[in-house]
Short mmCIF file of C-alpha atoms in Angstrom, two decimals:
data_model
loop_
_atom_site.label_atom_id
_atom_site.label_comp_id
_atom_site.label_asym_id
_atom_site.label_seq_id
_atom_site.Cartn_x
_atom_site.Cartn_y
_atom_site.Cartn_z
CA MET A 1 15.14 -11.16 27.12
CA ARG A 2 15.61 -7.92 25.25
CA PHE A 3 12.93 -8.31 23.01
CA SER A 4 16.47 -6.02 20.68
CA ASN A 5 13.47 -7.88 17.10
CA ALA A 6 10.73 -5.78 18.13
CA TYR A 7 12.38 -2.90 19.53
CA LYS A 8 14.87 -2.27 15.91
CA GLY A 9 10.51 -3.62 14.32
CA ILE A 10 8.86 -0.92 16.28
CA LYS A 11 11.14 1.81 15.93
CA ILE A 12 10.73 0.97 11.52
CA ILE A 13 6.78 0.60 11.81
CA PHE A 14 6.71 4.13 13.94
CA VAL A 15 8.51 5.74 11.08
CA GLY A 16 6.34 4.42 8.43
CA GLU A 17 2.60 5.44 10.69
CA ILE A 18 4.51 8.50 10.40
CA ILE A 19 4.33 8.79 6.83
CA GLY A 20 0.97 7.46 6.81
CA VAL A 21 0.28 10.48 9.36
CA LEU A 22 1.65 12.98 7.33
CA LEU A 23 0.28 11.54 3.98
CA MET A 24 -3.10 12.08 5.95
CA VAL A 25 -3.14 15.75 6.68
CA CYS A 26 -0.59 17.11 3.48
CA LEU A 27 -2.64 15.22 0.90
CA GLU A 28 -5.89 12.40 1.58
CA PHE A 29 -7.87 15.71 3.60
CA PRO A 30 -6.59 18.46 1.47
CA SER A 31 -7.13 16.35 -2.13
CA THR A 32 -10.82 15.08 -1.05
CA ILE A 33 -11.96 19.01 -0.12
CA LEU A 34 -10.25 20.21 -3.38
CA GLN A 35 -12.18 17.63 -5.05
CA ILE A 36 -15.33 18.66 -4.03
CA PHE A 37 -14.58 22.09 -4.71
CA THR A 38 -13.57 20.75 -8.48
CA SER A 39 -17.28 19.18 -8.45
CA LEU A 40 -19.03 21.63 -7.20
CA PHE A 41 -17.81 25.09 -9.10
CA GLY A 42 -15.30 23.64 -12.27
CA GLU A 43 -18.38 24.13 -14.83
CA SER A 44 -19.94 27.11 -13.50
CA GLY A 45 -16.29 28.91 -13.98
CA MET A 46 -16.76 30.58 -9.81
CA PHE A 47 -13.43 27.72 -9.73
CA GLU A 48 -10.54 27.37 -11.72
CA PHE A 49 -11.21 23.64 -12.98
CA ALA A 50 -8.50 23.25 -15.51
CA VAL A 51 -5.87 24.12 -12.26
CA SER A 52 -8.07 21.94 -9.51
CA SER A 53 -8.20 19.09 -11.87
CA VAL A 54 -4.37 19.32 -12.60
CA VAL A 55 -3.12 19.90 -8.45
CA THR A 56 -6.22 17.10 -7.72
CA ASN A 57 -4.46 14.61 -10.34
CA LEU A 58 -0.76 15.43 -8.91
CA MET A 59 -2.47 15.19 -5.08
CA THR A 60 -3.74 11.46 -5.61
CA TYR A 61 -0.58 9.84 -7.39
CA ALA A 62 1.06 11.61 -4.33
CA SER A 63 -1.02 9.87 -1.88
CA GLN A 64 -1.10 6.63 -3.68
CA PHE A 65 2.84 6.54 -3.44
CA PHE A 66 3.10 7.91 -0.23
CA GLU A 67 0.62 5.38 0.91
CA LEU A 68 2.43 2.35 -0.15
CA LEU A 69 5.74 3.14 1.00
CA SER A 70 3.90 3.75 4.77
CA PHE A 71 2.69 0.01 4.09
CA VAL A 72 5.30 -1.24 3.24
CA VAL A 73 8.23 0.11 6.10
CA VAL A 74 5.25 -1.05 8.38
CA MET A 75 5.03 -4.70 7.16
CA ILE A 76 9.43 -4.42 7.09
CA GLY A 77 8.86 -3.31 10.99
CA ALA A 78 6.32 -5.91 11.55
CA ILE A 79 8.35 -8.69 10.39
CA ILE A 80 11.46 -7.85 12.52
CA ALA A 81 9.18 -7.31 15.20
CA SER A 82 7.25 -11.00 14.66
CA LYS A 83 11.11 -12.61 15.08
CA ASP A 84 10.59 -11.47 18.92
CA GLU A 85 6.67 -11.36 18.72
CA LYS A 86 4.42 -13.69 17.04
CA LYS A 87 1.83 -11.15 16.72
CA PHE A 88 3.04 -8.72 14.81
CA ARG A 89 3.55 -12.01 11.81
CA GLU A 90 -0.15 -11.79 11.42
CA ALA A 91 -0.04 -7.31 11.69
CA ALA A 92 2.85 -8.13 8.58
CA ILE A 93 0.69 -10.97 6.42
CA VAL A 94 -2.53 -8.74 6.93
CA ILE A 95 -0.25 -4.82 5.48
CA ALA A 96 0.41 -7.48 2.39
CA ILE A 97 -3.51 -8.15 1.35
CA THR A 98 -3.91 -4.11 2.14
CA ILE A 99 -0.82 -3.61 -0.26
CA ILE A 100 -2.96 -6.01 -2.84
CA GLY A 101 -5.39 -3.59 -1.76
CA SER A 102 -4.33 -0.17 -3.09
CA MET A 103 -2.29 -1.75 -5.96
CA VAL A 104 -5.82 -3.01 -7.23
CA LYS A 105 -8.04 -0.73 -6.40
CA LEU A 106 -5.94 2.11 -9.29
CA PHE A 107 -7.08 -0.49 -12.13
CA ILE A 108 -10.83 -0.94 -11.37
CA ASP A 109 -13.82 0.81 -11.59
CA ILE A 110 -14.61 3.46 -9.48
CA ASP A 111 -17.85 1.79 -7.78
CA ILE A 112 -15.66 -1.44 -6.74
CA ASN A 113 -13.82 1.38 -6.20
CA MET A 114 -15.75 2.40 -2.93
CA ILE A 115 -16.05 -0.98 -1.79
CA LEU A 116 -12.14 -1.71 -2.03
CA GLU A 117 -11.83 1.49 0.18
CA ILE A 118 -13.68 0.41 2.85
CA VAL A 119 -12.22 -2.64 2.85
CA VAL A 120 -9.17 -1.89 2.90
CA GLY A 121 -10.02 0.21 5.53
CA VAL A 122 -11.19 -2.57 7.48
CA LEU A 123 -7.34 -4.46 6.77
CA GLY A 124 -6.22 -1.39 8.32
CA LEU A 125 -7.99 -1.40 10.96
CA TRP A 126 -6.56 -5.36 11.57
CA ALA A 127 -3.29 -4.35 11.07
CA VAL A 128 -2.76 -1.87 13.93
CA VAL A 129 -4.67 -4.39 16.47
CA ALA A 130 -2.32 -6.71 15.78
CA VAL A 131 0.46 -4.41 16.13
CA LEU A 132 -1.05 -2.95 19.45
CA GLN A 133 -1.95 -6.11 20.62
CA GLY A 134 1.39 -7.58 19.95
CA CYS A 135 3.22 -4.59 21.48
CA ILE A 136 0.37 -5.08 25.42
CA ASN A 137 2.36 -9.22 24.82
CA ILE A 138 5.57 -7.12 24.84
CA SER A 139 4.63 -5.51 27.66
CA ASP A 140 3.40 -8.62 30.26
CA SER A 141 6.36 -10.39 29.02
CA CYS A 142 8.01 -7.17 30.51
CA LYS A 143 5.92 -7.25 33.28
CA GLU A 144 5.70 -3.16 32.50
CA GLU A 145 1.65 -3.45 33.52
CA ASP A 146 1.27 0.60 33.86
CA ILE A 147 2.88 0.66 29.85
CA SER A 148 0.20 -2.63 29.00
CA GLU A 149 -2.63 -0.94 30.56
CA LYS A 150 -2.21 2.18 28.28
CA GLY A 151 -2.26 -0.31 25.56
CA VAL A 152 -5.43 -1.63 26.48
CA LYS A 153 -6.70 1.97 26.50
CA ALA A 154 -4.87 2.66 22.75
CA LEU A 155 -6.70 -0.27 21.38
CA LYS A 156 -9.81 0.26 22.74
CA ILE A 157 -9.45 4.21 21.39
CA VAL A 158 -8.40 3.23 17.96
CA ILE A 159 -10.85 0.24 17.30
CA PHE A 160 -13.19 2.67 18.23
CA ALA A 161 -12.28 5.88 16.13
CA TYR A 162 -11.25 3.49 12.93
CA THR A 163 -15.13 2.15 13.24
CA ALA A 164 -16.71 5.77 13.69
CA SER A 165 -14.47 6.34 10.35
CA ILE A 166 -15.58 3.63 8.19
CA ILE A 167 -19.21 4.27 8.78
CA LEU A 168 -18.29 8.36 7.95
CA THR A 169 -16.93 7.07 5.33
CA LEU A 170 -20.19 5.10 4.30
CA SER A 171 -22.06 7.91 4.71
CA THR A 172 -19.54 10.52 3.29
CA GLN A 173 -21.16 8.88 -0.59
CA PHE A 174 -24.82 9.05 0.35
CA PHE A 175 -24.80 12.69 0.40
CA MET A 176 -21.25 13.60 -1.72
CA SER A 177 -24.18 12.19 -4.93
CA ARG A 178 -26.24 15.04 -4.03
CA VAL A 179 -25.76 19.05 -4.82
CA SER A 180 -28.00 20.08 -2.26
CA LEU A 181 -26.77 17.88 0.50
CA LEU A 182 -22.80 18.25 -0.45
CA VAL A 183 -22.40 20.46 2.32
CA ILE A 184 -23.12 17.99 5.07
CA GLY A 185 -20.91 15.91 2.33
CA VAL A 186 -18.00 18.28 3.44
CA VAL A 187 -18.31 18.11 7.49
CA ILE A 188 -18.63 14.22 7.33
CA VAL A 189 -15.22 14.38 5.52
CA ILE A 190 -13.81 16.83 7.97
CA ALA A 191 -15.21 14.90 11.21
CA GLY A 192 -14.33 11.50 9.37
CA ALA A 193 -10.54 12.95 9.39
CA ILE A 194 -10.55 14.22 12.39
CA VAL A 195 -11.11 10.68 14.18
CA GLN A 196 -8.99 9.08 11.73
CA ILE A 197 -6.42 11.15 12.76
CA THR A 198 -7.13 11.23 16.69
CA ALA A 199 -6.37 7.33 16.20
CA TYR A 200 -3.60 7.01 15.01
CA MET A 201 -2.16 9.59 17.09
CA PHE A 202 -3.06 7.51 20.13
CA TYR A 203 -1.75 4.39 17.74
CA ILE A 204 1.65 6.73 17.28
CA VAL A 205 2.10 7.63 21.08
CA HIS A 206 2.00 4.14 22.03
CA LEU A 207 4.73 2.88 19.33
CA SER A 208 6.33 6.11 20.78
CA ARG A 209 6.20 4.88 24.57
CA MET A 210 7.33 1.13 23.42
CA LYS A 211 10.45 1.96 21.54
CA LYS A 212 11.24 4.54 25.33
CA MET A 213 10.94 0.84 27.11
CA LEU A 214 11.98 -1.35 24.93
CA LYS A 215 15.47 0.81 23.86
CA VAL A 216 16.11 1.30 27.99
CA LYS A 217 14.95 -2.55 28.36
CA GLN A 218 18.21 -3.11 26.04
CA SER A 219 20.72 -0.18 27.93
CA GLN A 220 19.66 -3.12 31.00
CA GLU A 221 21.25 -6.45 30.03
#
């Protein structure tokens, strides 16, 4: 079986997830740090409050746009791949729900926003797990045991790292609400970003591995 749809879908998913990584590294993480410094030094004059607020808002809007773009691209890829492997259909449905959650959180109270942020994070993990499981199923169908085993390892690492990231996100709110503990909050934000980026890298590396394997399959048939 050629799995041509899976090959096309995984290529698109790969592009969407690359957008997600760039989003985290270039926008989400710097925006969070900038917000911390703004709240810490804005009123004291030690920080250019007006300028930083404008920059923070622009980064936030850009982050929201690219987050939705990443979700949409990954969902399209999952829909295409689902023609060859049903597990990708689950990923597409979960991502669609995630998109709705991401849009809703733009228009609600900040306290509930935090809850939605966690829900979106859990849904994001679910989608990644479904994609990886779909990749593992395809590897098994192709009798590529080595790639399948690497997929299982990537799946375990991603679940652990994402769970740790969600826990760190929860604990961040406690420290950020107390000025005396703000430094600890900053450290946790950085640690959470590193953990999440690490999880993404294992995920993306396996998607790349799957692309190469399926490309070979296309050329053989």
